Structures are given as structure tokens and as C-alpha cells.
Tab-separated table of C-alpha atoms and ligand atoms in Angstrom:
chain	number	residue	atom	x	y	z
A	1	UNK	CA	114.303	85.717	135.240
A	2	UNK	CA	115.346	82.250	133.935
A	3	UNK	CA	111.891	81.927	132.430
A	4	UNK	CA	112.291	85.170	130.565
A	5	UNK	CA	115.719	84.124	129.309
A	6	UNK	CA	114.404	80.784	128.093
A	7	UNK	CA	111.514	82.495	126.435
A	8	UNK	CA	113.935	84.817	124.756
A	9	UNK	CA	116.079	81.902	123.624
A	10	UNK	CA	113.077	80.194	122.078
A	11	UNK	CA	112.122	83.436	120.524
A	12	UNK	CA	115.573	83.803	118.987
A	13	UNK	CA	115.335	80.335	117.495
A	14	UNK	CA	112.019	81.377	116.136
A	15	UNK	CA	113.445	84.528	114.581
A	16	UNK	CA	116.359	82.552	113.184
A	17	UNK	CA	114.080	80.327	111.125
A	18	UNK	CA	113.210	82.922	108.488
A	19	UNK	CA	116.937	83.524	108.035
A	20	UNK	CA	117.323	80.078	106.543
A	21	UNK	CA	114.719	80.933	103.981
A	22	UNK	CA	116.414	84.280	103.601
A	23	UNK	CA	119.668	82.535	102.671
A	24	UNK	CA	117.870	80.810	99.805
A	25	UNK	CA	115.769	83.697	98.530
A	26	UNK	CA	117.491	86.762	99.821
A	27	UNK	CA	115.394	89.926	100.342
A	28	UNK	CA	117.066	92.492	98.164
A	29	UNK	CA	115.895	95.938	97.205
A	30	UNK	CA	115.936	95.907	93.412
A	31	UNK	CA	114.441	99.365	92.899
A	32	UNK	CA	116.318	101.464	90.359
A	33	UNK	CA	114.958	104.759	91.759
A	34	UNK	CA	117.543	107.540	91.666
A	35	UNK	CA	117.378	110.424	94.124
A	36	UNK	CA	118.947	113.567	92.642
A	37	UNK	CA	117.572	116.644	94.416
A	38	UNK	CA	116.029	114.546	97.180
A	39	UNK	CA	116.757	115.023	100.861
A	40	UNK	CA	116.925	112.180	103.365
A	41	UNK	CA	117.448	111.976	107.113
A	42	UNK	CA	118.630	108.716	108.654
A	43	UNK	CA	118.791	108.477	112.444
A	44	UNK	CA	121.571	106.402	113.974
A	45	UNK	CA	123.354	106.345	110.640
A	46	UNK	CA	126.852	106.230	112.081
A	47	UNK	CA	126.925	102.426	112.195
A	48	UNK	CA	125.225	99.207	111.166
A	49	UNK	CA	122.056	99.213	109.099
A	50	UNK	CA	121.707	102.991	109.312
A	51	UNK	CA	125.127	103.528	107.815
A	52	UNK	CA	124.445	101.113	104.944
A	53	UNK	CA	121.086	102.764	104.334
A	54	UNK	CA	122.658	106.230	104.268
A	55	UNK	CA	125.372	105.007	101.918
A	56	UNK	CA	122.891	103.610	99.418
A	57	UNK	CA	120.753	106.779	99.506
A	58	UNK	CA	123.899	108.839	98.871
A	59	UNK	CA	124.897	106.477	96.088
A	60	UNK	CA	121.574	107.279	94.421
A	61	UNK	CA	122.232	111.000	94.601
A	62	UNK	CA	120.278	112.181	97.641
A	63	UNK	CA	121.543	114.740	100.099
A	64	UNK	CA	121.781	112.638	103.221
A	65	UNK	CA	121.747	113.819	106.816
A	66	UNK	CA	123.374	111.476	109.265
A	67	UNK	CA	121.622	112.236	112.542
A	68	UNK	CA	123.506	110.736	115.448
A	69	UNK	CA	124.660	111.249	118.987
A	70	UNK	CA	128.372	110.885	118.355
A	71	UNK	CA	129.171	113.605	115.816
A	72	UNK	CA	132.858	112.706	115.581
A	73	UNK	CA	132.082	109.147	114.641
A	74	UNK	CA	129.430	110.455	112.284
A	75	UNK	CA	131.965	112.640	110.500
A	76	UNK	CA	134.239	109.662	109.884
A	77	UNK	CA	131.328	107.738	108.399
A	78	UNK	CA	130.301	110.734	106.279
A	79	UNK	CA	133.860	110.963	104.891
A	80	UNK	CA	133.819	107.269	104.125
A	81	UNK	CA	130.489	107.521	102.306
A	82	UNK	CA	131.630	110.598	100.400
A	83	UNK	CA	134.718	108.777	99.235
A	84	UNK	CA	132.886	105.619	98.270
A	85	UNK	CA	129.976	107.254	96.473
A	86	UNK	CA	131.530	110.474	95.174
A	87	UNK	CA	128.522	112.276	96.672
A	88	UNK	CA	129.796	115.164	98.817
A	89	UNK	CA	126.374	115.987	100.189
A	90	UNK	CA	126.538	113.756	103.193
A	91	UNK	CA	126.061	115.873	106.308
A	92	UNK	CA	126.297	115.097	109.981
A	93	UNK	CA	124.038	116.646	112.596
A	94	UNK	CA	123.869	115.984	116.291
A	95	UNK	CA	120.762	114.191	117.471
A	96	UNK	CA	120.358	112.542	120.838
A	97	UNK	CA	117.014	110.756	120.862
A	98	UNK	CA	117.258	110.322	124.609
A	99	UNK	CA	116.855	114.070	125.075
A	100	UNK	CA	113.883	116.012	123.748
A	101	UNK	CA	115.909	119.241	123.872
A	102	UNK	CA	118.414	117.748	121.456
A	103	UNK	CA	115.578	116.532	119.200
A	104	UNK	CA	114.002	119.988	119.141
A	105	UNK	CA	117.332	121.647	118.381
A	106	UNK	CA	118.041	119.197	115.580
A	107	UNK	CA	114.605	119.771	114.046
A	108	UNK	CA	114.786	123.554	114.385
A	109	UNK	CA	118.168	123.724	112.670
A	110	UNK	CA	117.155	121.281	109.990
A	111	UNK	CA	113.951	123.171	109.191
A	112	UNK	CA	115.886	126.432	108.986
A	113	UNK	CA	118.506	124.913	106.730
A	114	UNK	CA	116.527	122.701	104.345
A	115	UNK	CA	113.600	123.432	102.070
A	116	UNK	CA	112.616	119.788	101.668
A	117	UNK	CA	112.525	116.420	103.327
A	118	UNK	CA	111.571	113.454	101.171
A	119	UNK	CA	112.743	110.466	103.176
A	120	UNK	CA	112.883	110.103	106.952
A	121	UNK	CA	114.320	106.835	108.207
A	122	UNK	CA	113.740	106.299	111.920
A	123	UNK	CA	116.486	103.772	112.317
A	124	UNK	CA	118.264	104.488	115.594
A	125	UNK	CA	117.520	102.245	118.504
A	126	UNK	CA	118.662	100.837	121.788
A	127	UNK	CA	118.270	97.218	122.800
A	128	UNK	CA	118.316	95.520	126.175
A	129	UNK	CA	119.990	98.229	128.199
A	130	UNK	CA	119.849	97.974	131.951
A	131	UNK	CA	117.096	100.080	133.486
A	132	UNK	CA	117.886	103.688	132.789
A	133	UNK	CA	116.129	106.888	131.909
A	134	UNK	CA	116.325	109.516	129.211
A	135	UNK	CA	117.012	113.162	130.008
A	136	UNK	CA	113.239	113.610	130.272
A	137	UNK	CA	112.767	110.691	132.648
A	138	UNK	CA	111.350	108.181	130.167
A	139	UNK	CA	112.453	104.568	130.351
A	140	UNK	CA	115.287	104.259	127.802
A	141	UNK	CA	113.695	101.831	125.274
A	142	UNK	CA	110.310	103.469	125.066
A	143	UNK	CA	112.015	106.874	125.344
A	144	UNK	CA	114.486	106.465	122.477
A	145	UNK	CA	112.894	103.884	120.202
A	146	UNK	CA	109.389	105.242	120.441
A	147	UNK	CA	108.956	108.673	122.051
A	148	UNK	CA	112.145	110.177	120.621
A	149	UNK	CA	111.224	109.215	117.089
A	150	UNK	CA	107.633	110.204	117.681
A	151	UNK	CA	108.706	113.733	118.553
A	152	UNK	CA	111.174	113.884	115.692
A	153	UNK	CA	108.551	112.725	113.187
A	154	UNK	CA	106.050	115.204	114.613
A	155	UNK	CA	108.478	118.111	114.276
A	156	UNK	CA	109.416	117.215	110.700
A	157	UNK	CA	105.933	116.305	109.499
A	158	UNK	CA	105.011	119.661	107.941
A	159	UNK	CA	108.207	119.595	105.918
A	160	UNK	CA	107.454	116.054	104.788
A	161	UNK	CA	103.961	117.130	103.734
A	162	UNK	CA	105.301	120.105	101.794
A	163	UNK	CA	107.742	117.786	100.048
A	164	UNK	CA	105.180	115.086	99.142
A	165	UNK	CA	105.415	112.491	97.792
A	166	UNK	CA	107.562	111.652	100.759
A	167	UNK	CA	108.051	108.672	102.987
A	168	UNK	CA	108.676	107.783	106.593
A	169	UNK	CA	110.277	104.440	107.306
A	170	UNK	CA	110.385	102.966	110.786
A	171	UNK	CA	112.759	100.211	111.684
A	172	UNK	CA	110.848	97.932	114.051
A	173	UNK	CA	111.392	94.246	114.694
A	174	UNK	CA	109.878	90.819	114.753
A	175	UNK	CA	110.504	91.154	118.481
A	176	UNK	CA	107.277	93.169	118.606
A	177	UNK	CA	105.433	89.821	118.820
A	178	UNK	CA	106.473	89.606	122.474
A	179	UNK	CA	105.647	93.257	123.104
A	180	UNK	CA	102.669	94.632	125.015
A	181	UNK	CA	101.681	98.191	125.747
A	182	UNK	CA	101.164	98.392	129.498
A	183	UNK	CA	99.501	101.758	129.833
A	184	UNK	CA	99.600	101.506	133.619
A	185	UNK	CA	103.385	100.978	133.535
A	186	UNK	CA	104.694	102.510	130.330
A	187	UNK	CA	107.978	103.492	131.985
A	188	UNK	CA	108.617	100.026	133.441
A	189	UNK	CA	108.688	101.243	137.012
A	190	UNK	CA	106.622	98.363	138.385
A	191	UNK	CA	108.186	95.625	136.306
A	192	UNK	CA	111.274	95.803	134.134
A	193	UNK	CA	112.909	93.290	131.835
A	194	UNK	CA	115.461	94.677	129.406
A	195	UNK	CA	114.480	92.160	126.717
A	196	UNK	CA	110.783	92.815	127.010
A	197	UNK	CA	111.259	96.580	127.199
A	198	UNK	CA	112.820	96.347	123.756
A	199	UNK	CA	109.891	94.292	122.462
A	200	UNK	CA	107.376	96.782	123.866
A	201	UNK	CA	109.110	99.692	122.193
A	202	UNK	CA	109.168	97.876	118.863
A	203	UNK	CA	105.447	97.147	119.157
A	204	UNK	CA	104.978	100.871	119.752
A	205	UNK	CA	106.813	101.578	116.483
A	206	UNK	CA	104.368	99.446	114.518
A	207	UNK	CA	101.303	100.846	116.238
A	208	UNK	CA	102.555	104.318	115.423
A	209	UNK	CA	103.235	103.561	111.835
A	210	UNK	CA	99.691	102.321	111.405
A	211	UNK	CA	98.164	105.251	113.242
A	212	UNK	CA	100.354	107.723	111.386
A	213	UNK	CA	99.486	106.170	108.023
A	214	UNK	CA	95.811	106.451	108.917
A	215	UNK	CA	96.179	110.105	109.861
A	216	UNK	CA	98.257	110.923	106.792
A	217	UNK	CA	95.879	109.418	104.216
A	218	UNK	CA	95.680	111.721	101.227
A	219	UNK	CA	98.616	113.900	102.311
A	220	UNK	CA	101.122	112.267	99.961
A	221	UNK	CA	103.215	111.228	102.953
A	222	UNK	CA	103.301	107.477	103.487
A	223	UNK	CA	104.644	105.453	106.394
A	224	UNK	CA	106.106	101.967	106.638
A	225	UNK	CA	107.540	99.844	109.411
A	226	UNK	CA	109.803	96.882	108.978
A	227	UNK	CA	111.777	94.039	110.469
A	228	UNK	CA	115.334	94.314	109.147
A	229	UNK	CA	116.223	90.721	109.986
A	230	UNK	CA	118.564	89.541	112.680
A	231	UNK	CA	121.470	91.768	111.999
A	232	UNK	CA	124.974	91.957	113.295
A	233	UNK	CA	125.110	95.484	114.604
A	234	UNK	CA	125.955	97.538	117.636
A	235	UNK	CA	122.394	97.217	118.820
A	236	UNK	CA	123.388	94.311	121.051
A	237	UNK	CA	126.136	96.334	122.717
A	238	UNK	CA	124.280	96.471	126.015
A	239	UNK	CA	123.964	92.747	126.552
A	240	UNK	CA	126.771	90.216	126.769
A	241	UNK	CA	124.126	87.497	126.695
A	242	UNK	CA	122.908	88.755	123.336
A	243	UNK	CA	126.448	89.112	122.028
A	244	UNK	CA	127.039	85.449	122.918
A	245	UNK	CA	123.888	84.364	121.158
A	246	UNK	CA	124.790	86.451	118.163
A	247	UNK	CA	128.113	84.611	118.004
A	248	UNK	CA	126.427	81.253	118.412
A	249	UNK	CA	124.031	81.936	115.574
A	250	UNK	CA	126.403	83.891	113.409
A	251	UNK	CA	125.499	81.887	110.318
A	252	UNK	CA	121.881	83.033	110.546
A	253	UNK	CA	122.784	86.626	110.993
A	254	UNK	CA	122.591	89.174	108.226
A	255	UNK	CA	125.303	91.687	107.496
A	256	UNK	CA	124.302	95.326	108.003
A	257	UNK	CA	124.174	95.680	104.227
A	258	UNK	CA	121.660	92.843	103.935
A	259	UNK	CA	119.832	94.297	106.915
A	260	UNK	CA	119.430	97.631	105.148
A	261	UNK	CA	117.613	96.120	102.162
A	262	UNK	CA	114.096	96.311	103.558
A	263	UNK	CA	114.585	99.922	104.726
A	264	UNK	CA	115.724	100.768	101.216
A	265	UNK	CA	112.879	98.811	99.693
A	266	UNK	CA	110.349	100.841	101.718
A	267	UNK	CA	112.078	104.135	100.949
A	268	UNK	CA	112.588	103.591	97.232
A	269	UNK	CA	110.171	101.166	95.609
A	270	UNK	CA	107.810	102.796	93.147
A	271	UNK	CA	104.077	102.342	93.681
A	272	UNK	CA	104.359	101.273	97.306
A	273	UNK	CA	102.095	104.114	98.462
A	274	UNK	CA	98.931	102.030	98.654
A	275	UNK	CA	100.655	99.815	101.196
A	276	UNK	CA	101.237	102.709	103.601
A	277	UNK	CA	100.939	101.599	107.229
A	278	UNK	CA	102.071	98.066	106.534
A	279	UNK	CA	104.912	96.144	108.125
A	280	UNK	CA	107.624	94.638	105.913
A	281	UNK	CA	110.237	91.928	106.247
A	282	UNK	CA	112.635	90.652	103.564
A	283	UNK	CA	111.135	93.233	101.189
A	284	UNK	CA	107.590	91.850	101.547
A	285	UNK	CA	104.527	92.859	103.500
A	286	UNK	CA	104.359	90.667	106.552
A	287	UNK	CA	101.946	89.923	109.371
A	288	UNK	CA	102.066	91.663	112.698
A	289	UNK	CA	100.718	90.543	116.058
A	290	UNK	CA	97.096	91.123	117.087
A	291	UNK	CA	98.331	93.803	119.482
A	292	UNK	CA	100.046	95.602	116.657
A	293	UNK	CA	96.818	95.590	114.621
A	294	UNK	CA	94.656	96.897	117.452
A	295	UNK	CA	93.435	100.356	116.506
A	296	UNK	CA	92.179	101.145	119.997
A	297	UNK	CA	95.652	100.620	121.420
A	298	UNK	CA	97.222	102.577	118.566
A	299	UNK	CA	95.004	105.604	119.185
A	300	UNK	CA	95.431	105.504	122.920
A	301	UNK	CA	99.206	105.206	122.612
A	302	UNK	CA	99.191	108.155	120.243
A	303	UNK	CA	97.329	110.300	122.768
A	304	UNK	CA	99.445	109.162	125.706
A	305	UNK	CA	102.624	109.901	123.730
A	306	UNK	CA	101.443	113.399	122.840
A	307	UNK	CA	100.643	113.927	126.470
A	308	UNK	CA	104.053	112.733	127.677
A	309	UNK	CA	105.834	114.933	125.153
A	310	UNK	CA	103.620	117.937	125.658
A	311	UNK	CA	102.560	118.197	122.031
A	312	UNK	CA	99.037	118.916	120.794
A	313	UNK	CA	96.970	115.837	119.959
A	314	UNK	CA	96.223	116.782	116.356
B	401	LIG	C1	107.853	105.576	113.864
B	401	LIG	O1	107.854	105.235	115.198
B	401	LIG	C2	107.758	106.346	116.040
B	401	LIG	C3	107.877	105.847	117.425
B	401	LIG	O2	107.025	104.759	117.669
B	401	LIG	C4	106.449	107.053	115.791
B	401	LIG	O3	106.352	108.164	116.589
B	401	LIG	C5	106.400	107.479	114.363
B	401	LIG	O4	105.158	108.049	114.097
B	401	LIG	C6	106.597	106.286	113.491
B	401	LIG	N1	106.654	106.693	112.142
B	401	LIG	C7	106.252	105.895	111.198
B	401	LIG	C8	106.353	106.370	109.835
B	401	LIG	O5	105.824	104.815	111.429
B	402	LIG	C1	99.003	98.711	94.965
B	402	LIG	O1	99.244	99.213	93.689
B	402	LIG	C2	99.919	98.306	92.829
B	402	LIG	C3	100.154	98.994	91.512
B	402	LIG	O2	100.432	100.335	91.689
B	402	LIG	C4	99.052	97.058	92.641
B	402	LIG	O3	99.763	96.146	91.858
B	402	LIG	C5	98.754	96.443	93.982
B	402	LIG	O4	97.877	95.371	93.821
B	402	LIG	C6	98.130	97.478	94.901
B	402	LIG	N1	97.985	96.874	96.207
B	402	LIG	C7	96.930	97.086	96.966
B	402	LIG	C8	96.959	96.428	98.307
B	402	LIG	O5	95.985	97.749	96.642
B	403	LIG	C1	92.165	95.895	121.447
B	403	LIG	O1	92.713	95.981	122.732
B	403	LIG	C2	91.763	96.270	123.712
B	403	LIG	C3	92.486	96.529	124.996
B	403	LIG	O2	93.498	95.583	125.218
B	403	LIG	C4	90.793	95.093	123.816
B	403	LIG	O3	89.828	95.359	124.811
B	403	LIG	C5	90.115	94.908	122.479
B	403	LIG	O4	89.303	93.782	122.495
B	403	LIG	C6	91.157	94.767	121.378
B	403	LIG	N1	90.492	94.814	120.090
B	403	LIG	C7	90.712	93.914	119.155
B	403	LIG	C8	89.998	94.093	117.883
B	403	LIG	O5	91.488	92.992	119.331
């Protein structure tokens, strides 16, 4: 346990380093793309990076769906965004990524209600929660961060294809470097560390982005994953240890608005299509771990995920 904590501490120092560079040459989305008539869905948009991302998309004229678990909180945020941007088309829909029933209901209603979907931002996430399970019995990190978004993306994919050019943006993390896909223990029943479970799920996000990009070649739908930076957000709500560290390193930590820049960059920048499948940080393509580049693992994870969710493999 101590070993894991120390490792995590080292790892945090390691992720803090790029922030110093970031202070000097800040990653900012400079795209001037406007989005009138475009439709965007942002998961977990009722706080942090998701909220800032939704706000900027609304500012540029898109109709934005805030998909979140806490609808009341979502409505307050929607009001705030409407007031700030003058864009009234900011809508709140209930989506609990820890429950496939909720995901299916969200998708069904959305598909019935909307003709198009141009931008899907898979932003919601949990980090370092104590061992717990989703409504469907998946371990929480892999269940919400990976499987939940996998199902959501799957259900919305036809709509994205019909609306091409369209984009899917996945918020992953540098933490994926510590992640491994343990196919024999995907649900962490044999060994569980909250920190590592997060890393595993973020590795899964990158593997999926690459596999999805491969499968979507030529469809006009492109997919990107990214590291938003070390951001002050509610993500650390489950860990007092992390909250302490966050306080200790506050000067390295980005604001949610700075953290949203790379999501926006991937969603908006013109001519990014030929970089589909890549991983971005500070608005640049960046390297991922060998695990994250392994196509065998990506394909196997894809199949296992389909299997777990009971969806057809192709
Ligand atoms: C995003 O991540 C989820 C979960 O790993 C995956 O199912 C989905 O295909 C990914 N989408 C993109 C665009 O990477
Ligand atoms: C992608 O396209 C842009 C121009 O549209 C070009 O500048 C860039 O070199 C291309 N990148 C790759 C990896 O092909
Ligand atoms: C991919 O991962 C598999 C299983 O861990 C491994 O056997 C294989 O050598 C890896 N491939 C590459 C190119 O790293």
C-alpha cells in the first residue's frame, strides 16, 4: 500500500513537470470555428472541465446537451451558461454512466429528439473511489470511465455518422502510463487499488479511441483522446489524499477553463481529421505508453467490452 502511494507521489511529481512548461507556453485552443446549427453532447458537464467545455461550445453557437447524473445541478449550470453566452439552447438530460439502463434511456430519448450529433465529448469520470460497483456489477472506474462511455458512443454512433463530419473526443489522462489491462481481472476482484483502477480505465479510453478511429476510417467521424492537464476539479472528491496533494501543488494545477482547452482544440480545430486516433496534451499530439499503442490489446478489449455490455461485435 505504501509502495503504491509512493509510486503515485512520484507519478504526480512527474505529471507536474509539464505544468511548468505549460505556465510558460500555455496550451490554448485558438480555433475560430463557430458552431451555428451544430449539436454537441458533453458528459459530466455540470462541473469542472466539462462545464467550461460546454460553455465554450455554447458561446460558439452550438446546441449543447449537458448530460449528467444530477439534473438539478445541471439546470443551474445550464442557466448560468445561457446567461453568460446568450445562447438559450443549452439543455440538460439525465445520464448516469454507472447504469446501462440510464445510458440506453438517454440515448433513446436523444435519438428521438435530435436529427444530428456533431460533437460528442466523453468527459465524465470518476477517480480513486473506494471499491464499488455500477448498477450492472462493473467495477466503478472501468464501468463509468470506460464501459459507460463505450456504450454511449456505440448507441450514438449512427447519428454521428449521419452527421459527418463529426467528432468524438475522449478525456483520458497521462495517468494511463501506469495503467494495464488485466483481462483476467478486469473488475478488480483479485486485486484492487483505487489509484491504479483509475489509471487502467484511462488506458482503456486511449485504446478505444485508437480502435474506434481505425474502425471509423472513411466514415467522416473522427476520434481523439487527450490529457487535460492536472486540473482542479471535483474528480478528486473521492480521495482526501488526492485533495491534500492538489492543495500542496496548487501552483501547478490548471483551472477548469485551462483544462478544457485541449478538449476544445480536438473538437474545433480545422483539418485535424488526419490525426484521428491520436492522443493530445496541451493542444499537441503526444506520446502514449506502449500498452496504449498495442493493437492486439485494443482489439481484445473492444471484444471483451462488447461482450460485457451485450452488444454485437461489429
Ligand atoms: C472513448 O472511450 C470509451 C471508453 O473507453 C470508448 O468506448 C469510446 O469508443 C472512446 N471514444 C473515442 C472517440 O475515443
Ligand atoms: C494533416 O493535414 C494537415 C493539413 O490539412 C497537414 O499540415 C499535416 O501535415 C497532416 N498531418 C498528417 C499526420 O498527415
Ligand atoms: C501487445 O500485447 C501483447 C499482450 O500483452 C504482447 O504479447 C505483444 O507482444 C504486444 N505487442 C506489441 C507490439 O507490443
